[in-house]
Each structure stands twice: as structure tokens, then as C-alpha cells.
mmCIF file of C-alpha atoms in Angstrom:
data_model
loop_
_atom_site.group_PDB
_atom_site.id
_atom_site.type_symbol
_atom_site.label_atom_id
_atom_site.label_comp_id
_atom_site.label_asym_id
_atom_site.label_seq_id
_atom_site.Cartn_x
_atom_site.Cartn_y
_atom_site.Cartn_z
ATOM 1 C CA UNK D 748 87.551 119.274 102.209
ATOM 2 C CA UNK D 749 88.038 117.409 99.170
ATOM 3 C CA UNK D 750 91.177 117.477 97.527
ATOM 4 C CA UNK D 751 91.295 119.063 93.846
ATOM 5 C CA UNK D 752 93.922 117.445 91.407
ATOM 6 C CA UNK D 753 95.107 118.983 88.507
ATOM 7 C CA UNK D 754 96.963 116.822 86.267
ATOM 8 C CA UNK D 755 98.973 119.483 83.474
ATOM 9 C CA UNK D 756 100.905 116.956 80.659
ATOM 10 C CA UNK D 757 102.375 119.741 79.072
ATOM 11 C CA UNK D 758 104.662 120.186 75.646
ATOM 12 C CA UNK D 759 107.166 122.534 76.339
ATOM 13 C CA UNK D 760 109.032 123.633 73.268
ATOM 14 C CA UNK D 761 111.564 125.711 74.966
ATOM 15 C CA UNK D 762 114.399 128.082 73.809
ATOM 16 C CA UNK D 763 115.473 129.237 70.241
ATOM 17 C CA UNK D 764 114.385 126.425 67.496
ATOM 18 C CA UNK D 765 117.031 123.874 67.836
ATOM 19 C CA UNK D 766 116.325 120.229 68.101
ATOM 20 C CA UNK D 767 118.775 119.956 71.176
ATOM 21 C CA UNK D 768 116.275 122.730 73.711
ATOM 22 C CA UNK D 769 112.974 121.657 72.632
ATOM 23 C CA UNK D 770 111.676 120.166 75.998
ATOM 24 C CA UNK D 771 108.351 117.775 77.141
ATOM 25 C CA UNK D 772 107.715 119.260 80.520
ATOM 26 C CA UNK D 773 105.252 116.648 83.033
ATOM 27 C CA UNK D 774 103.436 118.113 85.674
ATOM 28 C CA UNK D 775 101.162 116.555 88.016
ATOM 29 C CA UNK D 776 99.824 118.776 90.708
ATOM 30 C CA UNK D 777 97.764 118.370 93.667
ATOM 31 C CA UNK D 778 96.122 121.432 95.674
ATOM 32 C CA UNK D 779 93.736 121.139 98.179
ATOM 33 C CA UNK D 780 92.142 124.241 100.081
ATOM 34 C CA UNK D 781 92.350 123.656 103.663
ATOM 35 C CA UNK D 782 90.653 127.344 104.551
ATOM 36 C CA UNK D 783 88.760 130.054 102.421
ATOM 37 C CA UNK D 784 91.160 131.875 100.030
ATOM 38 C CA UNK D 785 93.836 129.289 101.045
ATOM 39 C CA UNK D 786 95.805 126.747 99.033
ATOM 40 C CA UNK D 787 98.125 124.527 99.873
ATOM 41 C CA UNK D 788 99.837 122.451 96.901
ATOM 42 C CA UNK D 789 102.397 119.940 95.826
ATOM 43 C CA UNK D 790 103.305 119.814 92.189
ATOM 44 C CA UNK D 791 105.991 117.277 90.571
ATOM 45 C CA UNK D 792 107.801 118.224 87.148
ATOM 46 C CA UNK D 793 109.539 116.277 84.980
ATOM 47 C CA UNK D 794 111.775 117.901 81.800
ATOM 48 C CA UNK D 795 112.701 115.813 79.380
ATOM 49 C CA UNK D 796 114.943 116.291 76.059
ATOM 50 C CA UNK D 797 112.569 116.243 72.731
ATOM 51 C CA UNK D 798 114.951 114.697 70.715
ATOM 52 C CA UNK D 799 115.726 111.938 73.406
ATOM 53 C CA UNK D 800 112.613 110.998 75.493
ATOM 54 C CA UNK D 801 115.106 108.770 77.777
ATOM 55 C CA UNK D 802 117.149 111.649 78.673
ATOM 56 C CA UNK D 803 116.356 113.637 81.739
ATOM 57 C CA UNK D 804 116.386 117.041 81.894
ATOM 58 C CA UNK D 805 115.328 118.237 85.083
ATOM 59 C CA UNK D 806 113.121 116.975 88.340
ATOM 60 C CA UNK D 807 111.252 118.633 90.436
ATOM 61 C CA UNK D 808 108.683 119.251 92.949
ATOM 62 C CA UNK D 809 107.060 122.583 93.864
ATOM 63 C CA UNK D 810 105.742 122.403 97.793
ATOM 64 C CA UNK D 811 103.465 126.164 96.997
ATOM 65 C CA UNK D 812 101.154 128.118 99.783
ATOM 66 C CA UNK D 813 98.616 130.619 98.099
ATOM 67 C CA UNK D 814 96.395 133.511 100.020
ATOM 68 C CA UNK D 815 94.510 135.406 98.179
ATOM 69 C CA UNK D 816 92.650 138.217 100.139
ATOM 70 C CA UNK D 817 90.717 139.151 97.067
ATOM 71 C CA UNK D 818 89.663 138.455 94.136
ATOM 72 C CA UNK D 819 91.739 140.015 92.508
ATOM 73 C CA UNK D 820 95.254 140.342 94.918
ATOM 74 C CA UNK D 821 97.194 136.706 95.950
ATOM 75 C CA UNK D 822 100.623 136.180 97.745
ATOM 76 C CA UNK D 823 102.472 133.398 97.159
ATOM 77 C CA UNK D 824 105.307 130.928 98.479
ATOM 78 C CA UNK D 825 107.123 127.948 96.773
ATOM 79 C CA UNK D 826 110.074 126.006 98.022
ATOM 80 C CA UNK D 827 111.743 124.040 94.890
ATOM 81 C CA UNK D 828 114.572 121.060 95.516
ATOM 82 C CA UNK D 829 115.188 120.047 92.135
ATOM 83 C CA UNK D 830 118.414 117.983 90.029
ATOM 84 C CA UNK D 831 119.083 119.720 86.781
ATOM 85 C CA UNK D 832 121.887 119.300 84.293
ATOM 86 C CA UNK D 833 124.428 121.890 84.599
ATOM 87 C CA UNK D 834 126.719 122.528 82.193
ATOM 88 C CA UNK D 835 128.664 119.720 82.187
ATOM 89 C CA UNK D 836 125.506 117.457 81.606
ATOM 90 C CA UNK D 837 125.491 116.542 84.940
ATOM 91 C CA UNK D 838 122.585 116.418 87.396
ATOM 92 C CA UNK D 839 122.958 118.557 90.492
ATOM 93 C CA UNK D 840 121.083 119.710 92.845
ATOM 94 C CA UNK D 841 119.280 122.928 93.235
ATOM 95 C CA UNK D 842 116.907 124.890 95.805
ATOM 96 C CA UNK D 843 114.462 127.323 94.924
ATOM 97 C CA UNK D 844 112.792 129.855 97.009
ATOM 98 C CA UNK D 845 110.045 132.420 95.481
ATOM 99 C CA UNK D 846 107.620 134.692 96.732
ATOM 100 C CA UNK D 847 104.728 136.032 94.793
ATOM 101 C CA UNK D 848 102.502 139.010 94.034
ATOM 102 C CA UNK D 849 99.989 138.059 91.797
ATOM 103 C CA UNK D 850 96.871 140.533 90.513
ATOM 104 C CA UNK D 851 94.235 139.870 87.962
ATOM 105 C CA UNK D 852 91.747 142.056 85.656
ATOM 106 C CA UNK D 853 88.530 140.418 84.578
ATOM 107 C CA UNK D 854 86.995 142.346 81.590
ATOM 108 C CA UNK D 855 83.954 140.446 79.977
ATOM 109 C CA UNK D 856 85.772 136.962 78.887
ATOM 110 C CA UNK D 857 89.406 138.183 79.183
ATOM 111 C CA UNK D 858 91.529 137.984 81.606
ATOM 112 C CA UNK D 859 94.671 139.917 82.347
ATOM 113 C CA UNK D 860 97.479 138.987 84.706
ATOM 114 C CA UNK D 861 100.552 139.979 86.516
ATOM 115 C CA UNK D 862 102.412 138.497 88.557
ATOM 116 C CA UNK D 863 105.958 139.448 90.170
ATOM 117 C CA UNK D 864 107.422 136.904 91.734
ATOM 118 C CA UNK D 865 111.354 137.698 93.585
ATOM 119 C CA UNK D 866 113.605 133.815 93.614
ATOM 120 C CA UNK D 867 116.228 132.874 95.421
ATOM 121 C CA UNK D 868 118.228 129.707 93.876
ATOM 122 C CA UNK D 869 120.858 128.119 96.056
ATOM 123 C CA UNK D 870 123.684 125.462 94.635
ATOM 124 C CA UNK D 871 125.427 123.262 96.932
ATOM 125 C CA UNK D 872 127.626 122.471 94.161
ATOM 126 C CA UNK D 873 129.267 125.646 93.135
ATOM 127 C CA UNK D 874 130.673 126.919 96.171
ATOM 128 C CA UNK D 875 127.143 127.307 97.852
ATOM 129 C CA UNK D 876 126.309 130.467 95.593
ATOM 130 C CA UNK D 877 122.965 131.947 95.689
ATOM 131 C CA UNK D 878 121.451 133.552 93.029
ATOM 132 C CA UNK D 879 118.234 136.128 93.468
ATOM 133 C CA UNK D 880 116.446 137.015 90.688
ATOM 134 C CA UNK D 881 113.415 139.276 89.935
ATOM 135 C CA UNK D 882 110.774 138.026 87.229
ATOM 136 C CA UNK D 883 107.649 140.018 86.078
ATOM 137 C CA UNK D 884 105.171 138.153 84.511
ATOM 138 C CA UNK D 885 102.496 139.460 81.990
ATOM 139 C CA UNK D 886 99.597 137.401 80.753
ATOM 140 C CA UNK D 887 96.045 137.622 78.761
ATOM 141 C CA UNK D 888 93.898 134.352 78.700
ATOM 142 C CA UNK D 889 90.825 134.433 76.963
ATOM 143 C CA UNK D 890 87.742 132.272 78.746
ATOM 144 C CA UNK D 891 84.584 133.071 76.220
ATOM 145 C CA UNK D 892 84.839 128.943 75.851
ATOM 146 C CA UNK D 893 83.695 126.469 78.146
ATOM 147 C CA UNK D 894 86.537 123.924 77.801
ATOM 148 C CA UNK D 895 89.353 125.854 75.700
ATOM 149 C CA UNK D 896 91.510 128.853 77.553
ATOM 150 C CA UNK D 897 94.064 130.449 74.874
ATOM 151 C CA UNK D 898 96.822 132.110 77.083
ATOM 152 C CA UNK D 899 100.065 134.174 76.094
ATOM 153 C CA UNK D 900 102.436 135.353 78.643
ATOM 154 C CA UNK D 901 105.254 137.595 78.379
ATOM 155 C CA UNK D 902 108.136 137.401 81.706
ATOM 156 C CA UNK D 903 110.928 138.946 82.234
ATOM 157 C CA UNK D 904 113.704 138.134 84.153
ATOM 158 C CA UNK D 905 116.414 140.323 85.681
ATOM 159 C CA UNK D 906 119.124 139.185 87.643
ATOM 160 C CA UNK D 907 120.115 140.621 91.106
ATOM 161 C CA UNK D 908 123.070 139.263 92.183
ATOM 162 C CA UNK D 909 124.701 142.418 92.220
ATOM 163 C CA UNK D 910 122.028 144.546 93.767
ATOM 164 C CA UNK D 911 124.262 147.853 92.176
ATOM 165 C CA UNK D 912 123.833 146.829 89.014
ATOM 166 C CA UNK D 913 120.569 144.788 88.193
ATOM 167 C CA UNK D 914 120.608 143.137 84.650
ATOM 168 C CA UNK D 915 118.460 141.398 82.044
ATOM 169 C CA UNK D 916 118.751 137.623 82.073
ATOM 170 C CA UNK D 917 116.114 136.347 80.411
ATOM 171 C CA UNK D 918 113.091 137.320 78.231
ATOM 172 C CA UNK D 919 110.267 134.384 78.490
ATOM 173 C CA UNK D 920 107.370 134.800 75.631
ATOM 174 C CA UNK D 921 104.745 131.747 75.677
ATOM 175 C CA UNK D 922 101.749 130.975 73.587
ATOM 176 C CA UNK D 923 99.471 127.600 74.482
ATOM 177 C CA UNK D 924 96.238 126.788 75.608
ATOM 178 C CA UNK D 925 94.298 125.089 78.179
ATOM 179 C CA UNK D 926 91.863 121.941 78.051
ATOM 180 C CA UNK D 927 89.333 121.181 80.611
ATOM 181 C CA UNK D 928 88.715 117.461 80.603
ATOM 182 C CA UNK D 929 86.835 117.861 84.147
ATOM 183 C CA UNK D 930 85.899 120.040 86.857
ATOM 184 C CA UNK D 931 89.290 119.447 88.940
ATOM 185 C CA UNK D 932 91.341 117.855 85.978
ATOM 186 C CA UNK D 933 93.153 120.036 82.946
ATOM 187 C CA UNK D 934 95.924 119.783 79.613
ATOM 188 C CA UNK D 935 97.761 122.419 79.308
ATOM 189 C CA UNK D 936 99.891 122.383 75.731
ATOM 190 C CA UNK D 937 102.087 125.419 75.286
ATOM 191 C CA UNK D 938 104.904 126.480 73.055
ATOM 192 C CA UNK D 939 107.977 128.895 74.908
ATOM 193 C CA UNK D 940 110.482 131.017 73.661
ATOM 194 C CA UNK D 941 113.914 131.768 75.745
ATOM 195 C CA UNK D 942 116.131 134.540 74.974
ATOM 196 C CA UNK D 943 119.386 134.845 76.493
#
């Protein structure tokens, strides 16, 4: 098997329009497919601050497994050790656990998605908490062109910490598109809103 690389530079401009969120996310990821329908992958991120190219943000690496026993139906599982500023501005370390559920329409050239994907996040630093959190995903990407794939994505995330009462952390909205330069080889260039 031959190894596929993906390499996704991507502009992030994250959060509400204020000079100190927008973001320049760097991804590099490597997948290879060791069996039919299976992927394994390894996928470095790097976040840095907009308005100070020298400052880090966040670091991270994705270690993902993907089945997909359809077409259309794929499970997913990603372990994330990452250092991101907390709010002191200091970098700690994080872990990341998620499971996916991820389903796709075809009609003609566009393509809908969903994906629900359930994350626990543990932090060594503050008292070894451990924070799950549900996220549904909603996305249309149009692929009537051979090298550009407009996307938009909706997600929303809801916290579960307290499994009683189940709240709205997050609302995710993202616009961007997708460059093929090769077969195995992409640019992705987005631009995401956060809401609180």
C-alpha cells in the first residue's frame, strides 16, 4: 500500500472579529489505508496568533482510525495530546479522546454531511478534570468542479459535564474551500466563526 499524504495549510480566522482570535491553523496529515474501508492516520496542527506569527497558540497531533462499512456510514477514533494556552497564557497540556459517527448524502454534485462525534478532554493541570462534550456537525460541499470544493459547516457543541443538565457551549459556523493541487495532496482555506 502506498501511503496518501494530505498536506492542509489552512487560514483559520477564528472567533468573533477581533485582531487578538484570528488564528493560522497548519496541518499536515498523513493517512495510509492498510485494509479496504480502513484508515489509519497521523495529523500534526499548529495554531498560531494572526496578529503575532511568533506566538504559539496551540500544538497538536491527531493519531485517528476510520472504518467505514459503507459508503455512506464511518466510525471513527482520535486520541489528541496537545499544549494549549489556558487562561493564564500559559501552555499546558491536554488529552483528547473522540469517537465518531459520520454519514454522507450524495445528490448529483452535492454533498451533505453529518457527523456526531462524543469528546472526552482530560487536564492534568486542573485537578485532573475531565470534560465530555457532545458536538453535531452539519455540512454541504459542493464537487461540480474538478479542483475547487466550496464547503460550509454548521457544529454544535453541548457540554456534558453534568449529564442532568446538558448545556450549549459552543456554536461553530465555517465557510472555506478546498484546492486540489494533486491526486493525494490538498489547500484547504477556510474562515470560522465561534460563539460562546
Amino acid at each position: 500500500m502506498r501511503p496518501a499524504l494530505l498536506a492542509l495549510p489552512v487560514l483559520a480566522l477564528s472567533t468573533p472579529a477581533q485582531a487578538e482570535d484570528l488564528q493560522t491553523w497548519l496541518e499536515a496529515k498523513l493517512a495510509l489505508e492498510p485494509a479496504k474501508r480502513l484508515e489509519l492516520s497521523v495529523a500534526p496542527q499548529v495554531r498560531l496568533q494572526l496578529d503575532d506569527p511568533r506566538q504559539l497558540s496551540a500544538a497538536m497531533v491527531d493519531l485517528g482510525v476510520e472504518y467505514g462499512p459503507t459508503r455512506w456510514l464511518a466510525l471513527g477514533l482520535t486520541y489528541r495530546p496537545s499544549y494549549e494556552r489556558d487562561g493564564d497564557e500559559a501552555l499546558v497540556t491536554r488529552h483528547r479522546l473522540a469517537a465518531d459517527l459520520m454519514a454522507r448524502l450524495d445528490l448529483g454534485d452535492l454533498r451533505l454531511g453529518y457527523r456526531l462525534r462524543l469528546t472526552e478532554k482530560y487536564r492534568p493541570d486542573a485537578n485532573n478534570q475531565w470534560k465530555a462534550t457532545l458536538r453535531n456537525l452539519v455540512s454541504v460541499t459542493w464537487r461540480g468542479w474538478e479542483d475547487w470544493r466550496p464547503k460550509a459547516s454548521a457544529e454544535l457543541y453541548v457540554g456534558l459535564d453534568d449529564f442532568d443538565q446538558a448545556e450549549r457551549d459552543t456554536l461553530r459556523l465555517t465557510v472555506g474551500t478546498e484546492y486540489a493541487l494533486t491526486e493525494r495532496q490538498s489547500i484547504e482555506v477556510f474562515y470560522r466563526v465561534e460563539t460562546l
